[in-house]
Amino acid sequence: DAKTTQPNSMESNEEEPVHLPCNHSTISGTDYIHWYRQLPSQGPEYVIHGLTSNVNNRMASLAIAEDRKSSTLILHRATLRDAAVYYCILRDTGNQFYFGTGTSLTVIP
Amino acid sequence: DTGVSQNPRHKITKRGQNVTFRCDPISEHNRLYWYRQTLGQGPEFLTYFQNEAQLEKSRLLSDRFSAERPKGSFSTLEIQRTEQGDSAMYLCASSLNFHLEQYFGPGTRLTVT
């Protein structure tokens, strides 16, 4: 199983940037790094993914370390709607996602 | 298209009974996944379909669990002789292709009493 390590919880003030870290020291060359988030009482929602280069989309940015052993999800301006559990996932050439326990983000108004 | 739907949203059953859940994926998506999520944990992969073919099953999927996707559209997940340990949220997801994101449904919450 591809493994990631994330802090259990983080807090951020509203309208400030949030950096959510993820360690994946056993990542292989073909593993994609995916981020999903899960709001209370909902199914997970795709946020962003990348392989080697940093990625940006309308929701967030993904910064990937040069050795690929860690990555950071960046929410540029946290809103109350961003309060969720954020999962960092490695996806290999198979079809299984290993979610782990994720980081619970609290946004303080 | 309104996304992935799952029915029922909640199911309470007595131990030993059989239950069946349904998932309707996004219509053009050929890949369909089932996951199980218990309280405080992330979703755990159960099984995966490409069109009507079930291509992968987790070792978590015991003999009491069976999944089908008969025409490559909707899928059903059946649990026979339910046990209290089966109480969980059962999530379905679909995707258009291997490398693209998975879209999740709202889940079916199963409670076994």
mmCIF file of C-alpha atoms in Angstrom:
data_model
loop_
_atom_site.group_PDB
_atom_site.id
_atom_site.type_symbol
_atom_site.label_atom_id
_atom_site.label_comp_id
_atom_site.label_asym_id
_atom_site.label_seq_id
_atom_site.Cartn_x
_atom_site.Cartn_y
_atom_site.Cartn_z
ATOM 1 C CA ASP A 1 0.000 0.000 0.000
ATOM 2 C CA ALA A 2 1.270 3.464 -0.850
ATOM 3 C CA LYS A 3 1.518 5.454 2.388
ATOM 4 C CA THR A 4 1.278 9.129 3.228
ATOM 5 C CA THR A 5 1.648 10.960 6.531
ATOM 6 C CA GLN A 6 -0.376 14.050 7.378
ATOM 7 C CA PRO A 7 -0.986 16.026 10.571
ATOM 8 C CA ASN A 8 -4.240 15.041 12.216
ATOM 9 C CA SER A 9 -5.539 18.591 12.407
ATOM 10 C CA MET A 10 -4.740 22.183 11.503
ATOM 11 C CA GLU A 11 -6.351 25.553 12.070
ATOM 12 C CA SER A 12 -6.402 28.637 9.902
ATOM 13 C CA ASN A 13 -7.941 32.065 10.116
ATOM 14 C CA GLU A 14 -10.458 32.973 7.493
ATOM 15 C CA GLU A 15 -9.053 34.713 4.394
ATOM 16 C CA GLU A 16 -5.504 33.659 5.208
ATOM 17 C CA PRO A 17 -3.455 31.144 3.205
ATOM 18 C CA VAL A 18 -3.276 27.551 4.422
ATOM 19 C CA HIS A 19 -0.428 25.151 3.772
ATOM 20 C CA LEU A 20 -1.351 21.504 4.309
ATOM 21 C CA PRO A 21 1.723 19.245 4.353
ATOM 22 C CA CYS A 22 2.019 15.628 3.301
ATOM 23 C CA ASN A 23 4.990 13.257 3.560
ATOM 24 C CA HIS A 24 5.305 10.343 1.173
ATOM 25 C CA SER A 25 8.870 9.145 1.548
ATOM 26 C CA THR A 26 8.210 5.797 -0.163
ATOM 27 C CA ILE A 27 6.788 7.333 -3.323
ATOM 28 C CA SER A 28 7.797 5.626 -6.550
ATOM 29 C CA GLY A 29 8.493 7.251 -9.879
ATOM 30 C CA THR A 30 5.077 6.426 -11.316
ATOM 31 C CA ASP A 31 2.962 7.497 -8.328
ATOM 32 C CA TYR A 32 0.712 10.498 -8.830
ATOM 33 C CA ILE A 33 -0.019 12.708 -5.809
ATOM 34 C CA HIS A 34 -3.736 13.359 -5.413
ATOM 35 C CA TRP A 35 -5.564 15.554 -2.934
ATOM 36 C CA TYR A 36 -9.215 15.117 -2.042
ATOM 37 C CA ARG A 37 -11.281 16.761 0.629
ATOM 38 C CA GLN A 38 -14.371 15.614 2.454
ATOM 39 C CA LEU A 39 -16.887 18.005 3.903
ATOM 40 C CA PRO A 40 -19.088 16.784 6.763
ATOM 41 C CA SER A 41 -21.730 14.272 5.655
ATOM 42 C CA GLN A 42 -20.528 14.291 2.043
ATOM 43 C CA GLY A 43 -18.430 12.065 -0.176
ATOM 44 C CA PRO A 44 -14.842 13.086 -0.939
ATOM 45 C CA GLU A 45 -14.283 15.793 -3.537
ATOM 46 C CA TYR A 46 -11.309 16.032 -5.901
ATOM 47 C CA VAL A 47 -9.038 19.000 -5.266
ATOM 48 C CA ILE A 48 -5.873 18.641 -7.343
ATOM 49 C CA HIS A 49 -3.238 16.180 -8.490
ATOM 50 C CA GLY A 50 0.289 16.220 -9.877
ATOM 51 C CA LEU A 51 3.299 14.080 -10.715
ATOM 52 C CA THR A 52 6.470 16.171 -10.561
ATOM 53 C CA SER A 53 5.757 19.801 -11.317
ATOM 54 C CA ASN A 54 3.776 22.256 -9.207
ATOM 55 C CA VAL A 55 0.143 22.517 -10.244
ATOM 56 C CA ASN A 56 -2.478 25.225 -9.941
ATOM 57 C CA ASN A 57 -6.222 25.118 -10.437
ATOM 58 C CA ARG A 58 -9.186 27.199 -9.368
ATOM 59 C CA MET A 59 -9.382 25.499 -5.990
ATOM 60 C CA ALA A 60 -5.778 25.254 -4.856
ATOM 61 C CA SER A 61 -2.100 24.895 -5.662
ATOM 62 C CA LEU A 62 0.051 21.821 -5.215
ATOM 63 C CA ALA A 63 3.731 22.256 -4.448
ATOM 64 C CA ILE A 64 5.802 19.095 -4.900
ATOM 65 C CA ALA A 65 9.280 18.793 -3.422
ATOM 66 C CA GLU A 66 12.117 18.202 -5.825
ATOM 67 C CA ASP A 67 12.724 14.694 -4.456
ATOM 68 C CA ARG A 68 8.946 14.088 -4.442
ATOM 69 C CA LYS A 69 9.057 12.781 -0.894
ATOM 70 C CA SER A 70 6.701 15.507 0.293
ATOM 71 C CA SER A 71 4.082 17.873 -1.060
ATOM 72 C CA THR A 72 2.013 20.788 0.169
ATOM 73 C CA LEU A 73 -1.541 21.715 -0.688
ATOM 74 C CA ILE A 74 -1.991 25.472 -0.641
ATOM 75 C CA LEU A 75 -5.358 27.141 -0.214
ATOM 76 C CA HIS A 76 -4.676 30.762 -1.051
ATOM 77 C CA ARG A 77 -7.499 32.297 0.987
ATOM 78 C CA ALA A 78 -9.273 30.000 3.398
ATOM 79 C CA THR A 79 -13.018 30.384 3.677
ATOM 80 C CA LEU A 80 -15.421 28.769 6.102
ATOM 81 C CA ARG A 81 -16.498 26.450 3.284
ATOM 82 C CA ASP A 82 -12.959 25.042 3.159
ATOM 83 C CA ALA A 83 -13.380 23.426 6.576
ATOM 84 C CA ALA A 84 -13.040 19.734 5.761
ATOM 85 C CA VAL A 85 -10.813 16.681 6.059
ATOM 86 C CA TYR A 86 -8.077 16.847 3.440
ATOM 87 C CA TYR A 87 -6.582 13.605 2.146
ATOM 88 C CA CYS A 88 -3.231 13.271 0.435
ATOM 89 C CA ILE A 89 -3.165 10.123 -1.663
ATOM 90 C CA LEU A 90 -0.582 8.352 -3.772
ATOM 91 C CA ARG A 91 -1.985 6.679 -6.830
ATOM 92 C CA ASP A 92 0.145 4.035 -8.487
ATOM 93 C CA THR A 93 -0.464 2.223 -11.740
ATOM 94 C CA GLY A 94 -3.199 0.195 -10.090
ATOM 95 C CA ASN A 95 -6.693 1.379 -9.433
ATOM 96 C CA GLN A 96 -6.717 1.638 -5.677
ATOM 97 C CA PHE A 97 -6.701 4.871 -3.720
ATOM 98 C CA TYR A 98 -5.326 4.690 -0.161
ATOM 99 C CA PHE A 99 -6.865 7.564 1.733
ATOM 100 C CA GLY A 100 -5.314 7.397 5.206
ATOM 101 C CA THR A 101 -6.867 9.486 7.983
ATOM 102 C CA GLY A 102 -6.248 12.931 6.478
ATOM 103 C CA THR A 103 -5.927 16.399 8.046
ATOM 104 C CA SER A 104 -8.979 17.982 9.602
ATOM 105 C CA LEU A 105 -8.891 21.694 8.753
ATOM 106 C CA THR A 106 -10.697 24.149 10.988
ATOM 107 C CA VAL A 107 -11.226 27.669 9.634
ATOM 108 C CA ILE A 108 -11.655 30.320 12.286
ATOM 109 C CA PRO A 109 -13.849 33.292 11.383
ATOM 110 C CA ASP B 1 -26.033 15.400 -15.216
ATOM 111 C CA THR B 2 -26.413 15.682 -11.478
ATOM 112 C CA GLY B 3 -23.415 13.619 -10.462
ATOM 113 C CA VAL B 4 -23.120 10.270 -8.739
ATOM 114 C CA SER B 5 -26.198 9.193 -6.826
ATOM 115 C CA GLN B 6 -26.589 6.463 -4.225
ATOM 116 C CA ASN B 7 -29.662 4.848 -2.754
ATOM 117 C CA PRO B 8 -30.724 4.477 -0.083
ATOM 118 C CA ARG B 9 -28.941 7.201 1.863
ATOM 119 C CA HIS B 10 -29.497 5.420 5.140
ATOM 120 C CA LYS B 11 -30.191 1.790 5.957
ATOM 121 C CA ILE B 12 -30.795 0.210 9.340
ATOM 122 C CA THR B 13 -30.887 -3.560 9.423
ATOM 123 C CA LYS B 14 -30.721 -6.360 11.926
ATOM 124 C CA ARG B 15 -27.721 -8.616 12.155
ATOM 125 C CA GLY B 16 -28.021 -11.540 9.773
ATOM 126 C CA GLN B 17 -30.178 -9.759 7.208
ATOM 127 C CA ASN B 18 -29.113 -9.080 3.623
ATOM 128 C CA VAL B 19 -28.875 -5.537 2.253
ATOM 129 C CA THR B 20 -28.369 -4.127 -1.220
ATOM 130 C CA PHE B 21 -27.178 -0.664 -2.176
ATOM 131 C CA ARG B 22 -27.375 1.008 -5.556
ATOM 132 C CA CYS B 23 -25.005 3.448 -7.234
ATOM 133 C CA ASP B 24 -25.748 5.437 -10.389
ATOM 134 C CA PRO B 25 -22.527 6.901 -11.773
ATOM 135 C CA ILE B 26 -22.123 9.888 -14.055
ATOM 136 C CA SER B 27 -23.515 8.630 -17.340
ATOM 137 C CA GLU B 28 -20.429 8.674 -19.566
ATOM 138 C CA HIS B 29 -18.064 7.320 -16.905
ATOM 139 C CA ASN B 30 -16.849 3.795 -17.596
ATOM 140 C CA ARG B 31 -15.082 3.264 -14.275
ATOM 141 C CA LEU B 32 -16.946 2.685 -11.023
ATOM 142 C CA TYR B 33 -15.500 2.198 -7.539
ATOM 143 C CA TRP B 34 -16.897 1.121 -4.172
ATOM 144 C CA TYR B 35 -15.366 2.233 -0.868
ATOM 145 C CA ARG B 36 -16.199 1.731 2.792
ATOM 146 C CA GLN B 37 -15.623 4.409 5.416
ATOM 147 C CA THR B 38 -15.844 3.991 9.176
ATOM 148 C CA LEU B 39 -15.948 6.817 11.688
ATOM 149 C CA GLY B 40 -12.714 8.795 11.878
ATOM 150 C CA GLN B 41 -11.081 6.898 9.036
ATOM 151 C CA GLY B 42 -10.584 7.648 5.383
ATOM 152 C CA PRO B 43 -12.412 5.635 2.737
ATOM 153 C CA GLU B 44 -11.092 2.123 2.097
ATOM 154 C CA PHE B 45 -11.159 0.684 -1.409
ATOM 155 C CA LEU B 46 -13.441 -2.329 -1.869
ATOM 156 C CA THR B 47 -13.761 -3.014 -5.584
ATOM 157 C CA TYR B 48 -13.604 -1.491 -9.041
ATOM 158 C CA PHE B 49 -15.416 -1.971 -12.377
ATOM 159 C CA GLN B 50 -14.464 -0.993 -15.865
ATOM 160 C CA ASN B 51 -17.721 -1.064 -17.782
ATOM 161 C CA GLU B 52 -19.410 -4.282 -16.653
ATOM 162 C CA ALA B 53 -16.214 -6.115 -15.726
ATOM 163 C CA GLN B 54 -15.172 -6.303 -12.086
ATOM 164 C CA LEU B 55 -11.415 -5.970 -12.420
ATOM 165 C CA GLU B 56 -10.167 -5.618 -8.880
ATOM 166 C CA LYS B 57 -11.297 -6.586 -5.396
ATOM 167 C CA SER B 58 -9.751 -5.670 -2.084
ATOM 168 C CA ARG B 59 -8.984 -8.338 0.471
ATOM 169 C CA LEU B 60 -11.440 -6.376 2.632
ATOM 170 C CA LEU B 61 -14.233 -7.707 0.418
ATOM 171 C CA SER B 62 -15.233 -10.905 2.165
ATOM 172 C CA ASP B 63 -17.343 -13.662 0.597
ATOM 173 C CA ARG B 64 -20.444 -12.048 2.092
ATOM 174 C CA PHE B 65 -19.983 -9.041 -0.189
ATOM 175 C CA SER B 66 -20.836 -9.088 -3.870
ATOM 176 C CA ALA B 67 -20.936 -6.277 -6.393
ATOM 177 C CA GLU B 68 -22.352 -6.161 -9.882
ATOM 178 C CA ARG B 69 -22.558 -3.725 -12.736
ATOM 179 C CA PRO B 70 -24.694 -5.693 -15.195
ATOM 180 C CA LYS B 71 -24.899 -3.306 -18.133
ATOM 181 C CA GLY B 72 -21.941 -1.118 -17.406
ATOM 182 C CA SER B 73 -24.177 1.582 -15.995
ATOM 183 C CA PHE B 74 -25.505 1.401 -12.413
ATOM 184 C CA SER B 75 -23.942 -0.893 -9.853
ATOM 185 C CA THR B 76 -25.221 -2.761 -6.810
ATOM 186 C CA LEU B 77 -23.363 -3.819 -3.692
ATOM 187 C CA GLU B 78 -24.941 -6.615 -1.669
ATOM 188 C CA ILE B 79 -23.956 -7.671 1.819
ATOM 189 C CA GLN B 80 -25.264 -11.043 2.954
ATOM 190 C CA ARG B 81 -25.704 -12.053 6.600
ATOM 191 C CA THR B 82 -24.771 -8.609 7.861
ATOM 192 C CA GLU B 83 -22.627 -8.275 10.971
ATOM 193 C CA GLN B 84 -22.264 -5.334 13.323
ATOM 194 C CA GLY B 85 -18.782 -4.751 11.930
ATOM 195 C CA ASP B 86 -20.350 -3.969 8.566
ATOM 196 C CA SER B 87 -21.770 -0.730 9.966
ATOM 197 C CA ALA B 88 -20.130 2.010 7.918
ATOM 198 C CA MET B 89 -20.627 4.520 5.145
ATOM 199 C CA TYR B 90 -20.494 2.880 1.725
ATOM 200 C CA LEU B 91 -19.277 5.250 -0.958
ATOM 201 C CA CYS B 92 -19.446 4.916 -4.710
ATOM 202 C CA ALA B 93 -17.291 6.875 -7.143
ATOM 203 C CA SER B 94 -16.954 7.013 -10.903
ATOM 204 C CA SER B 95 -14.399 8.322 -13.345
ATOM 205 C CA LEU B 96 -14.078 8.740 -17.091
ATOM 206 C CA ASN B 97 -10.639 7.310 -17.373
ATOM 207 C CA PHE B 98 -7.841 5.883 -15.270
ATOM 208 C CA HIS B 99 -5.852 9.011 -14.708
ATOM 209 C CA LEU B 100 -8.721 11.366 -14.118
ATOM 210 C CA GLU B 101 -10.341 12.329 -10.882
ATOM 211 C CA GLN B 102 -12.992 10.223 -9.193
ATOM 212 C CA TYR B 103 -16.398 11.739 -8.503
ATOM 213 C CA PHE B 104 -17.975 10.482 -5.307
ATOM 214 C CA GLY B 105 -21.592 10.024 -4.382
ATOM 215 C CA PRO B 106 -23.009 11.047 -1.004
ATOM 216 C CA GLY B 107 -22.783 7.514 0.354
ATOM 217 C CA THR B 108 -25.127 5.023 1.999
ATOM 218 C CA ARG B 109 -24.864 4.848 5.769
ATOM 219 C CA LEU B 110 -25.462 1.317 7.014
ATOM 220 C CA THR B 111 -26.254 0.585 10.640
ATOM 221 C CA VAL B 112 -26.426 -3.050 11.716
ATOM 222 C CA THR B 113 -28.186 -3.579 15.040
#
